[in-house]
GROMACS .gro file of C-alpha atoms in nm:
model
  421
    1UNK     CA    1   7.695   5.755  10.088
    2UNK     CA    2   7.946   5.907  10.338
    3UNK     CA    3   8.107   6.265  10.385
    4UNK     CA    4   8.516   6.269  10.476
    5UNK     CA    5   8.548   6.571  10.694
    6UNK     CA    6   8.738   6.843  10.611
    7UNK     CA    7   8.819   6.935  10.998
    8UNK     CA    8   8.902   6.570  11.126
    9UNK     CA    9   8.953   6.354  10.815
   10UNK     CA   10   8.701   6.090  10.901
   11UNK     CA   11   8.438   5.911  10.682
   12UNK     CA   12   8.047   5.974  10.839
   13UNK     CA   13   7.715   5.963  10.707
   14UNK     CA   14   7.600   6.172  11.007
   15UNK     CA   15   7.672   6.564  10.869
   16UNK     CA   16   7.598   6.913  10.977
   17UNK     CA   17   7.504   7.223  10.707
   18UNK     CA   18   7.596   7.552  10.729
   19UNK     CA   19   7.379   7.825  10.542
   20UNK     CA   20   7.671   7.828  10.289
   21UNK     CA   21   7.601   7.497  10.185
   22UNK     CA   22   7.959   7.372  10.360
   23UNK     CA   23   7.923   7.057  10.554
   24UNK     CA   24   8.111   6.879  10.772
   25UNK     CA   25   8.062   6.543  11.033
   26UNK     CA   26   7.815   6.555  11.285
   27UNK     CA   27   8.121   6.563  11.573
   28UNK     CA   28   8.306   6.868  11.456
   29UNK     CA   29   7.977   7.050  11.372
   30UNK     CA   30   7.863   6.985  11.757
   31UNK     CA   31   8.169   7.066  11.893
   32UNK     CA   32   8.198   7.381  11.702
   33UNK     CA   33   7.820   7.485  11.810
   34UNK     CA   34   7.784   7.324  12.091
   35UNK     CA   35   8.124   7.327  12.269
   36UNK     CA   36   8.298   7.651  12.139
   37UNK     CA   37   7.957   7.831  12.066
   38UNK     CA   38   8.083   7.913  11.724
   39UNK     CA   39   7.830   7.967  11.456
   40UNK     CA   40   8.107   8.060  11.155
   41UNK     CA   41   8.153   7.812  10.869
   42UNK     CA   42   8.510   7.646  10.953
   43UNK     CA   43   8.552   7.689  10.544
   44UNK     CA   44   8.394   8.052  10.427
   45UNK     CA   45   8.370   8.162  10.797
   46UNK     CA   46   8.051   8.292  10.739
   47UNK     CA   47   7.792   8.335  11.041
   48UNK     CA   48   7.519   8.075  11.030
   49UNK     CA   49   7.168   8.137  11.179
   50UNK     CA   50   6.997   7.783  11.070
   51UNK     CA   51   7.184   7.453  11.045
   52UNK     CA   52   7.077   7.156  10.950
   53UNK     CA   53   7.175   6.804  11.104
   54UNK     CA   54   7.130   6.589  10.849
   55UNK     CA   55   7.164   6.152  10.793
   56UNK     CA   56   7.341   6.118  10.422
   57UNK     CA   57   7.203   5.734  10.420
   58UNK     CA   58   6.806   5.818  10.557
   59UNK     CA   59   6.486   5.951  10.305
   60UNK     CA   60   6.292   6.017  10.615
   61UNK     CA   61   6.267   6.389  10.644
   62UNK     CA   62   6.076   6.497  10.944
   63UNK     CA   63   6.206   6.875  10.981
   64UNK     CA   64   6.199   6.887  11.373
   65UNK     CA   65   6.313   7.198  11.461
   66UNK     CA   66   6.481   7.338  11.802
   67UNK     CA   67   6.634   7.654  11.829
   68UNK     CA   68   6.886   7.740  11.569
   69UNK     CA   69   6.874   7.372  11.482
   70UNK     CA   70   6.722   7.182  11.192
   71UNK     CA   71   6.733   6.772  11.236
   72UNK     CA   72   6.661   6.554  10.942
   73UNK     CA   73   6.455   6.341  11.135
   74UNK     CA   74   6.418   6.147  11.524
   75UNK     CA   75   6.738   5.941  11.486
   76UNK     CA   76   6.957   6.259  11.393
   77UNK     CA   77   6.840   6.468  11.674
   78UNK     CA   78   6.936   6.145  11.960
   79UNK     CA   79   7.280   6.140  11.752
   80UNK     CA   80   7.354   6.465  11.820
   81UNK     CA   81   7.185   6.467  12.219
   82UNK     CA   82   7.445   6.103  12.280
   83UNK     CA   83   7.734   6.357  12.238
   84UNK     CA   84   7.649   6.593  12.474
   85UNK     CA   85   7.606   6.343  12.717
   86UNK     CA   86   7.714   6.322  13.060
   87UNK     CA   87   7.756   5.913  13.029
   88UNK     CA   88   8.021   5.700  13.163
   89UNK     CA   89   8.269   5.510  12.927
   90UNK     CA   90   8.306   5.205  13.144
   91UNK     CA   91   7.920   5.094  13.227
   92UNK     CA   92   7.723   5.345  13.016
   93UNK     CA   93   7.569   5.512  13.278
   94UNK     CA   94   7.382   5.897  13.245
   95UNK     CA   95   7.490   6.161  13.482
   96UNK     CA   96   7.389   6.523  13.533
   97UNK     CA   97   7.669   6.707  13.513
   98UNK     CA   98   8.046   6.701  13.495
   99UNK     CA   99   8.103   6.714  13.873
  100UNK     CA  100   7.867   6.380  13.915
  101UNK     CA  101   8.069   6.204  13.648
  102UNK     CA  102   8.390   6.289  13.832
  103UNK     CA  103   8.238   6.095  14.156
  104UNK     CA  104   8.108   5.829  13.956
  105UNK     CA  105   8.429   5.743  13.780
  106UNK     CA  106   8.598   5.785  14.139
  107UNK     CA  107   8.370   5.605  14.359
  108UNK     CA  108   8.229   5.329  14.118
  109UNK     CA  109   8.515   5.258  13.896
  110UNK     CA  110   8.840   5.390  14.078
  111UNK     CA  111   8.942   5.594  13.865
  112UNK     CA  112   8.980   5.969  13.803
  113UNK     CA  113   8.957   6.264  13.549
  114UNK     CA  114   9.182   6.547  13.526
  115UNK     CA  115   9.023   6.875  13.623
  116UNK     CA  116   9.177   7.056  13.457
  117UNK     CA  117   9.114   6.913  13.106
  118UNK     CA  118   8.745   6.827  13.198
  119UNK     CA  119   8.665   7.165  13.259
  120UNK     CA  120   8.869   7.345  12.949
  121UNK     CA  121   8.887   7.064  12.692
  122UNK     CA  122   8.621   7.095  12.417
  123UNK     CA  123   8.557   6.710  12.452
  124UNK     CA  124   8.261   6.452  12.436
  125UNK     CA  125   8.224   6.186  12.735
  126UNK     CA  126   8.364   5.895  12.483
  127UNK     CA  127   8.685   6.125  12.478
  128UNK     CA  128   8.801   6.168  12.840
  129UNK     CA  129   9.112   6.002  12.958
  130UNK     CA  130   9.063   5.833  13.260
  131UNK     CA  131   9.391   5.806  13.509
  132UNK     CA  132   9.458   5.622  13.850
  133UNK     CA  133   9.615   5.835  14.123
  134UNK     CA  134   9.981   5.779  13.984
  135UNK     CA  135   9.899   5.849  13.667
  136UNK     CA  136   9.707   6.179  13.716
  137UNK     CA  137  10.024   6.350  13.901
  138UNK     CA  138  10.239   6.238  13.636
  139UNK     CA  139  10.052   6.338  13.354
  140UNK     CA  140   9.974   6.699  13.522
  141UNK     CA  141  10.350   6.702  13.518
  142UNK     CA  142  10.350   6.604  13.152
  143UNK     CA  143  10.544   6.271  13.219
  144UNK     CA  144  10.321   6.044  13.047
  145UNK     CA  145  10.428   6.166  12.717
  146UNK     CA  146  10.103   6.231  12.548
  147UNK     CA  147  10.093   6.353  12.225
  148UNK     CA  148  10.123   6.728  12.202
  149UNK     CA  149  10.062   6.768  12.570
  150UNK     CA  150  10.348   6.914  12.815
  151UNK     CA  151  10.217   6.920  13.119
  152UNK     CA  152   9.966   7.147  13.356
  153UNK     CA  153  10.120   7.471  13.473
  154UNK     CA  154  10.131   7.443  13.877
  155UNK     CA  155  10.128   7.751  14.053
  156UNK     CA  156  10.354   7.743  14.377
  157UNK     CA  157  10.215   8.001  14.546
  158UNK     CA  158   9.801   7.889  14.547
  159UNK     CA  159   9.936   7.524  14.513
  160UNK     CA  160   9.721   7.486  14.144
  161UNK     CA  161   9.745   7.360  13.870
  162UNK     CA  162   9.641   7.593  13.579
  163UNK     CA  163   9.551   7.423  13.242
  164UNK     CA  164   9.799   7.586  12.991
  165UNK     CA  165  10.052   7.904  12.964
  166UNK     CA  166   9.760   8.141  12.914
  167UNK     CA  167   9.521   8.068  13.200
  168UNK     CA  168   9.827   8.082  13.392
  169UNK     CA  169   9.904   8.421  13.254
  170UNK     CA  170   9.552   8.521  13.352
  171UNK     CA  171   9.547   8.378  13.691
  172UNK     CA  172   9.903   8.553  13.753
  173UNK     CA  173   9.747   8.880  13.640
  174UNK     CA  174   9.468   8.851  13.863
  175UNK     CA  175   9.609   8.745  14.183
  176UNK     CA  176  10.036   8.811  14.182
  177UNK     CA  177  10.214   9.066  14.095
  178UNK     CA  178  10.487   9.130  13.831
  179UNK     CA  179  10.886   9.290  13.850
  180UNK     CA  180  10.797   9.540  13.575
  181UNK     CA  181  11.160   9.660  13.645
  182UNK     CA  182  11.273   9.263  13.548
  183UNK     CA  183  11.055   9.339  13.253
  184UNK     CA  184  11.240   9.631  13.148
  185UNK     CA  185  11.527   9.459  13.163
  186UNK     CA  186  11.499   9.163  12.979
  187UNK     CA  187  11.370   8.901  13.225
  188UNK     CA  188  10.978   8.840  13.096
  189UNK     CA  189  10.680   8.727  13.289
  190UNK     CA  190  10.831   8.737  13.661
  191UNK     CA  191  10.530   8.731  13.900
  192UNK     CA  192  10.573   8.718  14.256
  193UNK     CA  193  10.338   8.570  14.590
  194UNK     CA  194  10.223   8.927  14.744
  195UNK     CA  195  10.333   9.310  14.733
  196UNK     CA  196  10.559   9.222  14.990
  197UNK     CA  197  10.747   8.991  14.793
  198UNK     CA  198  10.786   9.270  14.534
  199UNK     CA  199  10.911   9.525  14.762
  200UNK     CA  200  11.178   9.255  14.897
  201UNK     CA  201  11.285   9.203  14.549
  202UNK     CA  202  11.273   9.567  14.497
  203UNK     CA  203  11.575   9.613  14.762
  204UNK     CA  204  11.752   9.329  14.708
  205UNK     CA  205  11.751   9.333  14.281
  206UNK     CA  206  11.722   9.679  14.187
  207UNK     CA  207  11.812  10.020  14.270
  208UNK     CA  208  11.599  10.219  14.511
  209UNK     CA  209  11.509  10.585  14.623
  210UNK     CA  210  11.581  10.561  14.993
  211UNK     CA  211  11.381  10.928  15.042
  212UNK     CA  212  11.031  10.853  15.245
  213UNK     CA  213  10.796  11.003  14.971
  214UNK     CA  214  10.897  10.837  14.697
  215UNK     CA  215  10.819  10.492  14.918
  216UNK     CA  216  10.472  10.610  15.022
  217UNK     CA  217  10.367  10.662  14.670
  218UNK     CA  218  10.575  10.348  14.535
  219UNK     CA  219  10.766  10.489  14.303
  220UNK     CA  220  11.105  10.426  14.417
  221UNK     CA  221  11.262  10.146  14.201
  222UNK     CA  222  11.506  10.179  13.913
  223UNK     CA  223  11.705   9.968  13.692
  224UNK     CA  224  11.980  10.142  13.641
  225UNK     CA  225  12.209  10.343  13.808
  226UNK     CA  226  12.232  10.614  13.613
  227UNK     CA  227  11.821  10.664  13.656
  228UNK     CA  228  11.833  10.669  14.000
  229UNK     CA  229  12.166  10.926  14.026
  230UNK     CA  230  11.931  11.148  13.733
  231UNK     CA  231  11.595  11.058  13.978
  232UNK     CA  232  11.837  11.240  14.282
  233UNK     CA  233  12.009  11.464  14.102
  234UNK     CA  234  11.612  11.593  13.952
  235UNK     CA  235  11.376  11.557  14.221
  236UNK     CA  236  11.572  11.571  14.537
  237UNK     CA  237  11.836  11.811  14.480
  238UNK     CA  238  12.056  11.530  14.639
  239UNK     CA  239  12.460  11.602  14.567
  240UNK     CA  240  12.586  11.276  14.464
  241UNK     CA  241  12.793  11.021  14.217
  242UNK     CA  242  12.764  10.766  14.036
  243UNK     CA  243  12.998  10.554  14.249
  244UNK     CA  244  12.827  10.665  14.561
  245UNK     CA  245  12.499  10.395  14.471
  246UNK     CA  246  12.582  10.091  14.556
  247UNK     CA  247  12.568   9.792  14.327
  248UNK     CA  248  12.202   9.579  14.432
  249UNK     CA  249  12.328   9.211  14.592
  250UNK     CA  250  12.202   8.887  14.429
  251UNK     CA  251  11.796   8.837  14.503
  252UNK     CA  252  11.631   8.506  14.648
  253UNK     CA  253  11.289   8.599  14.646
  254UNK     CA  254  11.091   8.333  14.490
  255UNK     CA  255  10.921   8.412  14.166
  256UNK     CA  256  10.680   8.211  13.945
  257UNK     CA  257  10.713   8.233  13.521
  258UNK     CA  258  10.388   8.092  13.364
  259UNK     CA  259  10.604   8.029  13.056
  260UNK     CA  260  10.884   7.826  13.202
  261UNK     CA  261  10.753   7.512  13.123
  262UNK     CA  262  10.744   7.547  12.708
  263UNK     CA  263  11.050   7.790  12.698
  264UNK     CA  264  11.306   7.669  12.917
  265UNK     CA  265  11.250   7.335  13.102
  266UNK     CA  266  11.191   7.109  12.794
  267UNK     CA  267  11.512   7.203  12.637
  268UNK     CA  268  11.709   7.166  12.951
  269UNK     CA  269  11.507   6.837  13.009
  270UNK     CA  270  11.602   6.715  12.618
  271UNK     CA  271  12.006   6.786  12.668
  272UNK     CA  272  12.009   6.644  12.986
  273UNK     CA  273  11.777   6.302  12.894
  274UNK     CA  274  11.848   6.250  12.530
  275UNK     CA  275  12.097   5.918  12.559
  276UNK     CA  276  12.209   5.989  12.209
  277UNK     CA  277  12.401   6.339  12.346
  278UNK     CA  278  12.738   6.179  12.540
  279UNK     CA  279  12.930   6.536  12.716
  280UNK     CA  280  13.093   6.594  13.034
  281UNK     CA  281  12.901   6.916  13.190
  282UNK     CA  282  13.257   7.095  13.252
  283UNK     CA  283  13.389   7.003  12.966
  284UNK     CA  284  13.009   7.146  12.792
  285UNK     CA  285  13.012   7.433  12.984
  286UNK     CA  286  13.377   7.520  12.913
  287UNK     CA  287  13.341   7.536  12.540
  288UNK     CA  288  13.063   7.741  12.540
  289UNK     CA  289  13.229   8.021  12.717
  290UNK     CA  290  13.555   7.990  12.468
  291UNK     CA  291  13.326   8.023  12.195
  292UNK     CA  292  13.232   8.316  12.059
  293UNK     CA  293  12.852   8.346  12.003
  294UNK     CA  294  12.654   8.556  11.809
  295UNK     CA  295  12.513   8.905  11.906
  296UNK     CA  296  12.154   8.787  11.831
  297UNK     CA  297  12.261   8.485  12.080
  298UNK     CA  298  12.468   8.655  12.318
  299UNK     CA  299  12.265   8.693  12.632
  300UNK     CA  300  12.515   9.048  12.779
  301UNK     CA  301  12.518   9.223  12.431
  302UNK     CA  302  12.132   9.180  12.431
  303UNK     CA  303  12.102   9.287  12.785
  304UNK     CA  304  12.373   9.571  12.738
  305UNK     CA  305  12.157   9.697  12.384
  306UNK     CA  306  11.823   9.710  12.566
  307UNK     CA  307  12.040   9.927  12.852
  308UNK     CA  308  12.121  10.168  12.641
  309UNK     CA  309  11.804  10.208  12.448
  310UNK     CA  310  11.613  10.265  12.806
  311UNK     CA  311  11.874  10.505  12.874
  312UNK     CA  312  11.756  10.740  12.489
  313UNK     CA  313  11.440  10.673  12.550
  314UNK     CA  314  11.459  10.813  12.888
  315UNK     CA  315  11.639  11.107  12.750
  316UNK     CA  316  11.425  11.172  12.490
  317UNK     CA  317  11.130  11.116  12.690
  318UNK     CA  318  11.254  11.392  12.912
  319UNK     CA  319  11.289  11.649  12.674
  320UNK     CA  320  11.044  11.633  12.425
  321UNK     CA  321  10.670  11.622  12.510
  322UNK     CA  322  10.509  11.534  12.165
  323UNK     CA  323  10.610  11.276  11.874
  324UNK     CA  324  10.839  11.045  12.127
  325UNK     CA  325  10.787  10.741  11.929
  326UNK     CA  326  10.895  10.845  11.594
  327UNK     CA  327  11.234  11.057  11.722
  328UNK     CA  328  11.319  10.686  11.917
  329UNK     CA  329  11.237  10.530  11.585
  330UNK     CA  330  11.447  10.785  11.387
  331UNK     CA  331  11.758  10.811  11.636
  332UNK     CA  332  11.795  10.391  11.620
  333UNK     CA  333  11.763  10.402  11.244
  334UNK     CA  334  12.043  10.639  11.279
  335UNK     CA  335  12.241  10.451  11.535
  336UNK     CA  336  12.176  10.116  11.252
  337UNK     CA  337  12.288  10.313  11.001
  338UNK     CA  338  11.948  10.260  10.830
  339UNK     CA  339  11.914  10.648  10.783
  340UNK     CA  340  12.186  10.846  10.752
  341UNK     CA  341  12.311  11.128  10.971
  342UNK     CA  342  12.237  11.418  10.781
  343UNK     CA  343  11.849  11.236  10.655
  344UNK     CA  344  11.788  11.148  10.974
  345UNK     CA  345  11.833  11.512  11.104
  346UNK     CA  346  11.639  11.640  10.892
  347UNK     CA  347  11.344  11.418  10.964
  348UNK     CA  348  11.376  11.557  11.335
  349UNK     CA  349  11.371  11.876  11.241
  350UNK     CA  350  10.990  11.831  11.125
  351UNK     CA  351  10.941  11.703  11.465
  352UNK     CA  352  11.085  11.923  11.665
  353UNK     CA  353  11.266  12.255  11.706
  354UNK     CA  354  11.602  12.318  11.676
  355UNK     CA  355  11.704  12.483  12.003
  356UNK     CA  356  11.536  12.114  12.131
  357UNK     CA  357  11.719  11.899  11.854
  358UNK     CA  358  12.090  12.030  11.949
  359UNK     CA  359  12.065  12.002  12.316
  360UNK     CA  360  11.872  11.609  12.174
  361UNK     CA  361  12.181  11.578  11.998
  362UNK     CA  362  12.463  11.675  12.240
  363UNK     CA  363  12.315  11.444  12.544
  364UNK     CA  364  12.317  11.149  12.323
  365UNK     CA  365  12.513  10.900  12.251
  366UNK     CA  366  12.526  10.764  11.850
  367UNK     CA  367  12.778  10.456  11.913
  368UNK     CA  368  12.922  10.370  11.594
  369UNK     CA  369  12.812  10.694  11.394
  370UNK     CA  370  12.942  10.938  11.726
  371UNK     CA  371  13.226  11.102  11.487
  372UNK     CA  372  13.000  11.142  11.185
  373UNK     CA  373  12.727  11.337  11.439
  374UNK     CA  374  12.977  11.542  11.606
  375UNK     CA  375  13.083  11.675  11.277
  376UNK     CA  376  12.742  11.730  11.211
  377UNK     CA  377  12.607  11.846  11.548
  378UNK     CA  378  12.857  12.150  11.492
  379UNK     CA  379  12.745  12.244  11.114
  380UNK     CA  380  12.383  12.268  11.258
  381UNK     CA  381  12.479  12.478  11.563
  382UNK     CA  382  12.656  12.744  11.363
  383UNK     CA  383  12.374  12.741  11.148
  384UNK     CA  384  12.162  12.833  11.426
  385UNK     CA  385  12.330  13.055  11.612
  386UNK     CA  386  12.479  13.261  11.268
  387UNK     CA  387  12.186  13.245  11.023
  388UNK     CA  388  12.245  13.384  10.666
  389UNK     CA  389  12.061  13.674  10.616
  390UNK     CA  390  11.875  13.793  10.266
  391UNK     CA  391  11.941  14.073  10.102
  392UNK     CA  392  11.579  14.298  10.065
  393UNK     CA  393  11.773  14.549   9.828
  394UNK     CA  394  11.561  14.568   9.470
  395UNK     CA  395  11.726  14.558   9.153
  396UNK     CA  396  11.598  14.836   8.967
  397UNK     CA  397  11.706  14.726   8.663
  398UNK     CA  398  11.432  14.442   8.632
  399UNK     CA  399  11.187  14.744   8.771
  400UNK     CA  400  11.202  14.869   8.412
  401UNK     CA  401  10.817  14.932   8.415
  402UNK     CA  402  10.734  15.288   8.614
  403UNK     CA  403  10.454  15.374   8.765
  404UNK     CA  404  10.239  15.704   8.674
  405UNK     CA  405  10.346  15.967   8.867
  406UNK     CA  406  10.086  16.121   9.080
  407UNK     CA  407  10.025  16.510   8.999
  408UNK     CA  408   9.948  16.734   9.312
  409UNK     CA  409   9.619  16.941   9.288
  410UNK     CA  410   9.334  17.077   9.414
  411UNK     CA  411   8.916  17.100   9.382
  412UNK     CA  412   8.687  17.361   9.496
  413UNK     CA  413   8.446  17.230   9.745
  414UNK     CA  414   8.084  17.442   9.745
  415UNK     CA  415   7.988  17.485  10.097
  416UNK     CA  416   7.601  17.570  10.121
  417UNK     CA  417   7.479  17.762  10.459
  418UNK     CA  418   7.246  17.572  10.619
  419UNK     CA  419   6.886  17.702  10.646
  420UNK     CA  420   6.754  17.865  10.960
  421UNK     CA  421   6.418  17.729  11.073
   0.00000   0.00000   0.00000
């Protein structure tokens, strides 16, 4: 009698039990408790507290019991301790520990693991992949195509290699720093070597407050021009144009992505390898400039959209304190001509007030539905400033009931002298 395994697809007689009653072969059960130090049921996801480690073909039931763990009998329990081994695959021998294995396989057999995988890969010692030196540095580099395996993410500036694209995320979080300007503008997940990398980048690919205080609290970089004229204009009292900042020059600074490797370099590696795709780079590069692309694909529309929704969000931002993200969320509706002008107004109007929503409305700018809001923009403002007024005169006609008129009288009020003691 054999089990096929829901998780892996393989036939085994060797099976662990949930509480629910789900089972599944004694390798994926391990690995889940074991390895991932997971006690839901991969099927109902219920938590387990007792599992059972059973042999489908045995009638020896011995019950031994360690920890959370039930084993059917002796030869279950050294099943499930020979995965959790330490043991090499070429000569069988036991180690301690991960780091001994490594030496082993180096010293004894010439050959090496990957750190990397050994030390985040949920795997058994029959699973490792052993590599000569060669073949390690091209499969960190994800040249040995392996199945479903692109390559290690190396980290220039510690000179690492990080497993995949989210330790590298966490190890950039921890130790670099990221262009949150860069961010702003489009260009995800730049981290650079030190703070003084970022300030370099700072002054050579944005625009910057050149006034001393700003610097000494860093707060002094902007991505647009017209944020930086507003930050003078505001803060500093500082007479200037708009044509008066000068454009920020092309920046060198090295900076590391920790997603490079899945988003960008294995298309450009595909075009450029596949034999199948015969093109001239001019001649490629040529045609996609005469064609015209998509918005949704067009790399300065998307970059020139998020622009100008920094630019009313920065204007809203400044002038109302409370409800910020549902105006933004109204006004683009608006601007998509999902709402339309005169609905959308009057959803700001529960938001705000109105002195607030015309000077909202004057300072920005609707695109496409600019005419329509104009128009509108001067309906509400005459509205405000010339309200109607209601009439408090009473029709006496519908006063047809009167009221008992009130007769004027007097009574006669006995005043006793009070008694003298």
């Amino acid at each position: 009698m054999t089990l096929e395994c829901v998780i892996c697809i393989s036939k085994s007689y060797y099976i662990v039990e949930y509480e629910c009653k789900h089972t599944v072969c004694i390798s994926c059960g391990v690995r889940l408790l074991k390895l991932y130090e997971n006690t839901d049921c991969p099927l109902c996801k219920q938590k387990s507290k007792i599992f059972c480690i059973k042999n489908l073909r045995s009638k020896i039931k011995e019950n031994i019991r360690e920890e959370d763990i039930v084993y059917q009998n002796e030869d279950c329990r050294n099943k499930c301790y020979n995965l959790l081994l330490h043991k090499c695959k070429k000569c069988h021998l036991i180690l301690k520990n991960t780091y001994e294995l490594r030496s082993h396989y180096r010293e004894t057999h010439a050959f090496l693991l990957c750190f990397e995988c050994t030390d985040n890969k949920k795997q058994f010692w029959f699973e490792h992949e052993l590599y000569s030196v060669s073949t390690l540095r091209h499969h960190k580099n994800g040249k040995l195509n392996e199945s479903g395996f692109k390559g290690h993410i190396y980290c220039p500036f510690c000179n690492i290699y990080l497993y995949d694209e989210i330790s590298a995320k966490q190890h950039c979080n921890q130790f670099h720093l990221s262009c949150t300007i860069c961010d702003i503008l489009g260009y995800k997940n730049r981290y650079y070597n030190n703070f003084g990398d970022l300030e370099l980048h700072f002054k050579n690919g944005h625009y910057c407050c050149t006034y001393q205080y700003c610097i000494n609290i860093k707060a002094y970089a902007f991505p647009y021009k017209t944020e930086l004229l507003e930050h003078l204009l505001k803060f500093h009292k500082q007479s200037t144009k708009l044509s008066d900042i000068q454009s920020y020059k092309s920046c060198t600074v090295p900076f590391f992505d920790p997603y490079y490797l899945s988003s960008q370099n294995n298309i450009k590696s595909y075009v450029l390898n596949n034999p199948a795709i015969n093109f001239s780079t001019n001649e490629f590069a040529s045609n996609i400039t005469k064609k015209d692309l998509p918005n949704f694909l067009d790399r300065s529309k998307i970059l020139e959209m998020k622009r100008k929704q920094s630019i009313r969000s920065s204007i809203i931002k400044r002038l109302i304190v409370k409800n910020q993200d549902e105006v933004i969320e109204i006004i683009e509706k608006i601007i998509n001509k999902r709402l339309s002008v005169k609905d959308g107004c009057s959803d700001l109007k529960l938001l705000m007030n109105e002195t607030i929503l015309l000077k909202l409305l004057k300072e920005l700018y609707f695109e496409d539905v600019q005419i329509e809001m104009t128009a509108y923009y001067k309906i509400l403002e005459k509205q405000i400033k010339f309200p109607k007024f209601e009439s408090k005169s009473v029709d006496t006609r519908t006063n047809s009931v009167r009221q008992p008129e009130k007769k004027v009288g007097f009574k006669i009020i006995e005043l006793k002298s009070t008694k003298k003691k």
